[in-house]
Amino acid sequence: MYDVPPPPDLTDVEQALWDGFGAGTPVDAAGAAVRADVVAALLREEAPGRAAAVHLRAGRVTGQLRLSYAEVGHPLLLEECDFDEPPDLYWARMSHTSFAGSRMPGFRAANVRVDGHLQLSRCAIGDGVRLGGSQISGGLLLADAVLGGNGAEWAVHARRASIGGDLVLVGARLTGGLAITNARLGGTADLDKVTITAAPGDRAVDADNVGVEAAFYCRWAEVQGEVTLRHARVAAAVSFSRSTVRNPGGVAFRASRATLDGGLYLHDGFVAEGRYGW
């Protein structure tokens, strides 16, 4: 059925994943180990029909998933999985990609191109997400994710990213900042109920020169560190209503020379500890 024979000594779960690839059949690993090399080999396959996909749930992915510079024409869904090593999607071209609910030490995908959504909701990623220069035709979905905590300055680094849909961080918890400087969003930036804890003196939200074609929401949020939107261009409202931004001794909120077509809303209990920079 495939151009390349399967790797030797497949486990039962790996064989099920291989056999189900052509139809995109979900495989529940129930905690069993699956070699990252097996997943990578499948993703480089040409399979007949439109339904082909790698769809694994609850697997323990061993070794590094190396897809740097790869051309992947089928969806990749590795959901509720545990990864030994950070997946490497550097400069890869991907179809719809989901790691929803997975746990991993890091996520390396600078300059990746995703034709569809990049789904990282409910993930726990110790070293955060590296997406600088990425191009995502759909949304970047990080709702309820737990990101950072291993000492990196940025829990989400997506400078110069181009996102065709929404950036969703609703309910996420970031240890380290969010960097979306010079990024372009075709939809909404939704940071409602986010918790961001930057190191003292660091930026919690670096959105200088960001372009957003809809609204920028960061309501009911708890932010430790500076929020900056200098030179930002937002086509609808920017709202930090009911949020708390703390940067004692420094600038809490900065929006100098920003163009906010729908206005700026800092009300309904908004609290800022620190200076304003206009």
Coordinates of C-alpha atoms in Angstrom, one line a residue:
M1 CA 0.0 0.0 0.0
Y2 CA 2.8 2.4 0.8
D3 CA 6.0 3.2 -1.0
V4 CA 8.3 2.6 2.0
P5 CA 8.1 -0.6 4.1
P6 CA 7.4 -0.2 7.8
P7 CA 10.3 0.0 10.2
P8 CA 11.3 -3.4 11.7
D9 CA 9.9 -4.9 14.9
L10 CA 6.7 -2.8 15.1
T11 CA 4.9 -3.1 18.4
D12 CA 1.2 -3.9 18.3
V13 CA 0.3 -0.3 18.8
E14 CA 2.7 0.9 16.1
Q15 CA 1.4 -1.7 13.7
A16 CA -2.2 -0.5 14.4
L17 CA -1.0 3.1 13.7
W18 CA 0.7 2.0 10.5
D19 CA -2.3 -0.1 9.3
G20 CA -4.8 2.7 10.1
F21 CA -2.9 5.5 8.5
G22 CA -4.6 5.3 5.1
A23 CA -8.1 5.8 6.7
G24 CA -6.9 8.1 9.5
T25 CA -8.1 5.6 12.0
P26 CA -7.7 6.8 15.6
V27 CA -5.5 4.5 17.7
D28 CA -5.7 4.5 21.5
A29 CA -2.4 3.5 22.9
A30 CA -3.5 3.4 26.5
G31 CA -0.1 4.5 27.7
A32 CA 2.0 2.2 25.5
A33 CA 5.2 3.4 23.9
V34 CA 5.3 4.5 20.3
R35 CA 8.7 5.4 18.7
A36 CA 8.8 8.9 17.3
D37 CA 10.7 7.5 14.3
V38 CA 7.7 5.4 13.4
V39 CA 5.4 8.4 13.4
A40 CA 7.9 10.4 11.3
A41 CA 8.2 7.5 8.8
L42 CA 4.4 7.5 8.3
L43 CA 4.2 11.2 7.8
R44 CA 6.6 11.0 5.0
E45 CA 4.4 8.5 3.2
E46 CA 2.2 9.1 0.2
A47 CA -1.1 7.5 0.9
P48 CA -4.1 7.2 -1.5
G49 CA -7.3 9.1 -0.7
R50 CA -8.0 12.2 1.4
A51 CA -8.6 10.5 4.7
A52 CA -5.0 9.5 5.5
A53 CA -3.8 10.8 8.9
V54 CA -1.7 9.8 11.9
H55 CA -4.1 9.8 14.8
L56 CA -2.7 8.6 18.1
R57 CA -4.2 9.0 21.6
A58 CA -2.7 8.5 25.0
G59 CA 0.7 7.3 23.7
R60 CA 4.1 7.6 25.2
V61 CA 6.2 8.9 22.3
T62 CA 9.8 7.9 22.7
G63 CA 12.7 9.6 21.0
Q64 CA 12.5 12.9 19.2
L65 CA 9.9 13.5 16.6
R66 CA 12.1 15.0 13.9
L67 CA 10.2 16.7 11.1
S68 CA 12.5 19.7 10.4
Y69 CA 12.2 20.7 6.8
A70 CA 9.7 17.9 6.1
E71 CA 6.8 18.2 3.7
V72 CA 3.8 16.6 5.5
G73 CA 0.7 16.3 3.4
H74 CA -1.6 14.6 5.9
P75 CA -3.1 15.7 9.3
L76 CA -1.0 14.8 12.4
L77 CA -3.0 14.3 15.6
L78 CA -0.9 13.1 18.7
E79 CA -3.4 13.9 21.5
E80 CA -3.1 13.2 25.2
C81 CA 0.4 11.9 24.6
D82 CA 3.6 12.1 26.7
F83 CA 6.8 13.0 24.8
D84 CA 10.3 12.2 26.0
E85 CA 11.8 15.0 23.9
P86 CA 10.6 18.3 22.3
P87 CA 9.0 17.7 18.9
D88 CA 11.1 19.4 16.2
L89 CA 9.0 21.0 13.4
Y90 CA 11.6 23.6 12.4
W91 CA 10.8 24.9 8.8
A92 CA 8.4 22.0 8.3
R93 CA 5.3 22.3 6.1
M94 CA 2.4 20.6 7.9
S95 CA -1.3 19.9 7.3
H96 CA -3.7 20.3 10.3
T97 CA -1.7 19.5 13.4
S98 CA -2.9 18.7 16.9
F99 CA -1.0 17.9 20.1
A100 CA -4.0 18.7 22.2
G101 CA -3.7 17.6 25.9
S102 CA -0.1 16.4 25.4
R103 CA 2.8 16.8 27.8
M104 CA 6.3 17.6 26.4
P105 CA 9.5 19.3 27.6
G106 CA 9.4 21.8 24.7
F107 CA 8.0 22.6 21.3
R108 CA 10.3 23.7 18.5
A109 CA 8.6 25.0 15.4
A110 CA 10.2 28.2 14.3
N111 CA 9.3 29.0 10.7
V112 CA 6.9 26.1 10.4
R113 CA 4.1 26.4 7.9
V114 CA 0.8 24.9 8.9
D115 CA -2.1 24.5 6.4
G116 CA -4.9 24.5 9.0
H117 CA -5.0 24.9 12.8
L118 CA -2.1 24.3 15.1
Q119 CA -3.8 22.9 18.1
L120 CA -1.9 23.0 21.4
S121 CA -4.8 23.4 23.8
R122 CA -4.5 21.8 27.2
C123 CA -0.8 21.0 26.6
A124 CA 1.8 21.2 29.3
I125 CA 5.1 22.3 27.7
G126 CA 8.0 22.9 30.1
D127 CA 10.2 25.0 28.0
G128 CA 7.3 26.8 26.2
V129 CA 6.5 27.1 22.5
R130 CA 8.9 28.4 19.8
L131 CA 7.0 29.7 16.8
G132 CA 9.0 32.6 15.6
G133 CA 8.4 33.3 11.9
S134 CA 5.7 30.7 11.6
Q135 CA 2.9 30.8 9.1
I136 CA -0.4 29.2 10.2
S137 CA -3.4 29.5 7.9
G138 CA -5.9 28.7 10.6
G139 CA -5.7 29.4 14.3
L140 CA -3.0 29.0 17.0
L141 CA -4.9 27.4 19.7
L142 CA -3.4 27.3 23.2
A143 CA -6.5 27.4 25.5
D144 CA -5.9 26.0 29.0
A145 CA -2.3 25.2 28.2
V146 CA 0.4 25.3 30.9
L147 CA 3.5 26.8 29.3
G148 CA 7.0 27.5 30.5
G149 CA 8.5 27.2 33.9
N150 CA 12.0 25.9 32.9
G151 CA 13.6 29.4 33.1
A152 CA 13.0 30.5 29.5
E153 CA 12.2 34.2 29.1
W154 CA 9.3 33.5 26.8
A155 CA 6.6 30.9 27.4
V156 CA 5.3 31.6 23.9
H157 CA 7.7 33.1 21.3
A158 CA 5.8 33.9 18.1
R159 CA 7.5 37.0 16.8
R160 CA 6.9 37.7 13.1
A161 CA 4.3 34.9 13.0
S162 CA 1.5 35.1 10.5
I163 CA -1.8 33.5 11.8
G164 CA -4.7 33.5 9.5
G165 CA -7.3 32.8 12.2
D166 CA -7.4 33.5 16.0
L167 CA -4.7 33.4 18.6
V168 CA -6.4 31.7 21.6
L169 CA -4.9 31.6 25.0
V170 CA -8.1 31.5 27.1
G171 CA -7.4 30.1 30.5
A172 CA -3.7 29.4 29.8
R173 CA -1.0 29.7 32.4
L174 CA 2.3 31.0 31.3
T175 CA 5.5 31.2 33.3
G176 CA 7.5 33.5 31.1
G177 CA 6.2 36.0 28.6
L178 CA 4.1 36.1 25.4
A179 CA 6.1 37.5 22.5
I180 CA 4.1 38.4 19.4
T181 CA 6.1 41.4 18.2
N182 CA 5.5 42.1 14.5
A183 CA 3.0 39.2 14.3
R184 CA 0.0 39.4 12.0
L185 CA -3.3 37.9 13.1
G186 CA -6.3 37.6 10.7
G187 CA -8.7 37.1 13.6
T188 CA -8.9 37.8 17.3
A189 CA -6.3 37.7 20.0
D190 CA -8.1 36.1 22.9
L191 CA -6.2 36.1 26.1
D192 CA -9.3 36.1 28.4
K193 CA -8.6 34.5 31.9
V194 CA -4.9 34.0 31.1
T195 CA -2.3 34.0 33.8
I196 CA 1.1 35.3 32.8
T197 CA 4.0 35.4 35.3
A198 CA 7.2 37.0 33.8
A199 CA 10.5 37.3 35.7
P200 CA 11.0 40.6 37.5
G201 CA 11.8 43.3 35.0
D202 CA 10.7 41.2 32.0
R203 CA 7.8 41.8 29.6
A204 CA 4.8 39.7 30.1
V205 CA 3.1 40.6 26.8
D206 CA 5.3 42.0 24.1
A207 CA 2.9 42.9 21.3
D208 CA 4.8 45.9 19.8
N209 CA 3.9 46.5 16.1
V210 CA 1.4 43.6 16.2
G211 CA -1.4 43.7 13.6
V212 CA -4.8 42.3 14.5
E213 CA -7.7 42.3 12.1
A214 CA -10.3 41.8 14.8
A215 CA -10.3 42.4 18.6
F216 CA -7.6 42.0 21.3
Y217 CA -9.1 40.6 24.5
C218 CA -7.3 40.1 27.7
R219 CA -10.1 40.3 30.3
W220 CA -10.2 38.6 33.7
A221 CA -6.5 38.1 33.4
E222 CA -3.7 38.1 36.0
V223 CA -0.5 39.5 34.5
Q224 CA 2.9 39.9 36.3
G225 CA 5.2 42.0 34.1
E226 CA 5.0 44.8 31.5
V227 CA 2.3 44.8 28.8
T228 CA 3.4 46.7 25.7
L229 CA 1.4 47.4 22.5
R230 CA 3.6 50.2 21.0
H231 CA 2.8 50.8 17.3
A232 CA 0.2 48.1 17.4
R233 CA -2.7 48.2 14.9
V234 CA -5.9 46.6 16.0
A235 CA -9.0 46.8 13.9
A236 CA -11.5 46.4 16.8
A237 CA -11.5 46.9 20.5
V238 CA -8.6 46.3 22.9
S239 CA -10.0 45.3 26.3
F240 CA -8.2 44.5 29.6
S241 CA -11.4 44.9 31.6
R242 CA -11.4 43.2 35.0
S243 CA -7.7 42.3 34.7
T244 CA -4.8 43.0 36.9
V245 CA -1.4 44.0 35.5
R246 CA 1.5 44.3 38.0
N247 CA 5.0 45.6 37.3
P248 CA 6.0 47.5 40.5
G249 CA 8.7 50.1 39.9
G250 CA 8.3 49.8 36.1
V251 CA 5.8 50.3 33.3
A252 CA 2.7 48.2 33.7
F253 CA 0.9 49.2 30.5
R254 CA 2.3 50.8 27.4
A255 CA 0.5 51.7 24.2
S256 CA 2.3 54.6 22.7
R257 CA 1.6 55.4 19.0
A258 CA -0.8 52.5 18.8
T259 CA -3.8 52.6 16.4
L260 CA -6.8 51.0 18.1
D261 CA -9.8 51.4 15.8
G262 CA -12.3 50.1 18.4
G263 CA -10.9 51.9 21.4
L264 CA -9.0 50.9 24.5
Y265 CA -11.0 49.6 27.5
L266 CA -9.3 49.6 31.0
H267 CA -12.3 49.5 33.2
D268 CA -14.7 47.4 35.3
G269 CA -12.2 46.8 38.0
F270 CA -9.0 47.0 35.9
V271 CA -5.9 47.3 38.2
A272 CA -2.4 48.4 37.2
E273 CA 0.5 48.5 39.6
G274 CA 3.2 50.4 37.8
R275 CA 3.4 53.3 35.4
Y276 CA 1.5 53.9 32.1
G277 CA 3.4 54.6 29.0
W278 CA 1.5 56.6 26.4

